[in-house]
CSV table of C-alpha atoms in Angstrom, one decimal:
chain,number,residue,atom,x,y,z
A,72,UNK,CA,21.1,-21.6,13.5
A,73,UNK,CA,20.1,-19.9,16.7
A,74,UNK,CA,21.8,-16.7,15.7
A,75,UNK,CA,19.9,-16.8,12.4
A,76,UNK,CA,16.6,-17.3,14.3
A,77,UNK,CA,17.4,-14.4,16.6
A,78,UNK,CA,18.2,-12.1,13.7
A,79,UNK,CA,15.0,-13.2,11.9
A,80,UNK,CA,13.0,-12.3,14.9
A,81,UNK,CA,14.9,-9.0,15.4
A,82,UNK,CA,14.3,-7.9,11.8
A,83,UNK,CA,10.6,-8.9,11.6
A,84,UNK,CA,9.8,-7.6,15.1
A,85,UNK,CA,11.4,-4.2,14.4
A,86,UNK,CA,9.2,-3.8,11.3
A,87,UNK,CA,6.2,-4.8,13.4
A,88,UNK,CA,7.2,-2.3,16.1
A,89,UNK,CA,7.2,0.5,13.6
A,90,UNK,CA,3.9,-0.5,12.2
A,91,UNK,CA,2.5,-0.8,15.7
A,92,UNK,CA,3.7,2.7,16.5
A,93,UNK,CA,1.9,4.1,13.5
A,94,UNK,CA,-1.3,2.2,14.5
A,95,UNK,CA,-1.0,3.6,18.0
A,96,UNK,CA,-0.7,7.1,16.7
A,97,UNK,CA,-3.9,6.7,14.7
A,98,UNK,CA,-5.6,5.4,17.7
A,99,UNK,CA,-4.4,8.3,19.9
A,100,UNK,CA,-5.7,10.7,17.2
A,101,UNK,CA,-9.1,9.1,17.5
A,102,UNK,CA,-9.1,8.7,21.3
A,103,UNK,CA,-11.9,11.1,21.8
A,104,UNK,CA,-14.2,8.4,20.3
A,105,UNK,CA,-13.0,5.1,21.8
A,106,UNK,CA,-15.1,2.9,19.6
A,107,UNK,CA,-13.6,4.5,16.4
A,108,UNK,CA,-10.1,4.3,17.9
A,109,UNK,CA,-10.4,0.6,18.5
A,110,UNK,CA,-12.1,0.0,15.1
A,111,UNK,CA,-9.3,1.7,13.4
A,112,UNK,CA,-6.7,-0.2,15.4
A,113,UNK,CA,-8.4,-3.5,14.7
A,114,UNK,CA,-8.6,-2.7,11.0
A,115,UNK,CA,-5.0,-1.5,10.7
A,116,UNK,CA,-3.7,-4.4,12.7
A,117,UNK,CA,-5.6,-6.8,10.5
A,118,UNK,CA,-4.0,-5.1,7.5
A,119,UNK,CA,-0.6,-5.7,9.1
A,120,UNK,CA,-1.5,-9.4,9.5
A,121,UNK,CA,-2.3,-9.6,5.8
A,122,UNK,CA,1.0,-8.0,5.0
A,123,UNK,CA,2.9,-10.4,7.2
A,124,UNK,CA,1.1,-13.4,5.6
A,125,UNK,CA,2.0,-12.0,2.1
A,126,UNK,CA,5.6,-11.6,3.2
A,127,UNK,CA,5.6,-15.2,4.5
A,128,UNK,CA,4.4,-16.4,1.1
A,129,UNK,CA,7.1,-14.2,-0.6
A,130,UNK,CA,9.8,-15.6,1.7
A,131,UNK,CA,9.8,-19.0,-0.1
A,132,UNK,CA,11.1,-17.5,-3.3
A,133,UNK,CA,13.0,-14.4,-2.2
A,134,UNK,CA,16.7,-14.6,-2.8
A,135,UNK,CA,18.2,-15.2,0.7
A,136,UNK,CA,21.1,-12.8,-0.1
A,137,UNK,CA,18.7,-9.9,-0.4
A,138,UNK,CA,17.1,-10.3,3.1
A,139,UNK,CA,17.9,-8.0,5.9
A,140,UNK,CA,18.6,-11.0,8.1
A,141,UNK,CA,21.4,-12.2,5.7
A,142,UNK,CA,23.0,-8.7,5.7
A,143,UNK,CA,23.2,-8.7,9.5
A,144,UNK,CA,24.5,-12.3,9.8
A,145,UNK,CA,28.3,-12.3,10.2
A,146,UNK,CA,30.1,-13.9,7.3
A,147,UNK,CA,31.6,-16.7,9.6
A,148,UNK,CA,28.1,-17.6,10.8
A,149,UNK,CA,26.5,-17.9,7.3
A,150,UNK,CA,25.6,-21.4,6.2
A,151,UNK,CA,27.0,-22.9,3.0
A,152,UNK,CA,25.3,-21.7,-0.2
A,153,UNK,CA,23.9,-25.1,-0.9
A,154,UNK,CA,21.5,-25.0,2.0
A,155,UNK,CA,21.4,-21.3,2.8
A,156,UNK,CA,18.3,-20.5,0.6
A,157,UNK,CA,16.3,-23.3,2.2
A,158,UNK,CA,17.3,-22.3,5.8
A,159,UNK,CA,16.7,-18.6,5.4
A,160,UNK,CA,13.4,-18.9,3.6
A,161,UNK,CA,12.1,-21.4,6.2
A,162,UNK,CA,13.2,-19.3,9.1
A,163,UNK,CA,11.8,-16.1,7.6
A,164,UNK,CA,8.5,-17.8,6.7
A,165,UNK,CA,8.1,-19.2,10.2
A,166,UNK,CA,8.9,-15.8,11.8
A,167,UNK,CA,6.4,-13.9,9.6
A,168,UNK,CA,3.7,-16.4,10.3
A,169,UNK,CA,4.3,-16.3,14.0
A,170,UNK,CA,4.1,-12.5,14.0
A,171,UNK,CA,0.9,-12.7,11.8
A,172,UNK,CA,-0.7,-15.0,14.4
A,173,UNK,CA,0.1,-12.5,17.2
A,174,UNK,CA,-1.2,-9.5,15.2
A,175,UNK,CA,-4.4,-11.4,14.3
A,176,UNK,CA,-5.0,-12.0,18.0
A,177,UNK,CA,-4.3,-8.3,18.8
A,178,UNK,CA,-6.8,-7.4,16.0
A,179,UNK,CA,-9.5,-9.6,17.5
A,180,UNK,CA,-8.9,-8.0,20.9
A,181,UNK,CA,-9.3,-4.5,19.4
A,182,UNK,CA,-12.4,-5.4,17.5
A,183,UNK,CA,-13.9,-6.9,20.7
A,184,UNK,CA,-13.1,-3.7,22.6
A,185,UNK,CA,-14.8,-1.7,19.8
A,186,UNK,CA,-17.8,-3.9,20.1
A,187,UNK,CA,-17.9,-3.4,23.9
A,188,UNK,CA,-17.6,0.4,23.5
A,189,UNK,CA,-20.4,0.2,20.9
A,190,UNK,CA,-22.6,-1.8,23.3
A,191,UNK,CA,-22.2,0.7,26.2
A,192,UNK,CA,-22.8,3.6,23.8
A,193,UNK,CA,-19.3,5.3,23.6
């Protein structure tokens, strides 16, 4: 179970990392206007939160054999087919929702920074 949880985190966090890199690049491109950079970062991070929530919803019905986590799981570590769907969907849903909470918090921080830059006139 712990190996499955580790792989779930690994796959979701890798996807979040690539998304964060894209958001960071957009923010760097707008860095000459700090308020706009943080507004864009806040908006894009909130969009990533929405995608993670939708993925968590989809995880309940997605075939466990078609998940990236299942492909990385060694055959000897895979649970029996009778309980595999429930275990994988629950783990993936929890992982997506945890990452969605983190990205929502990051989005709030970015929007707050944009508000502060707006208040000081930058």
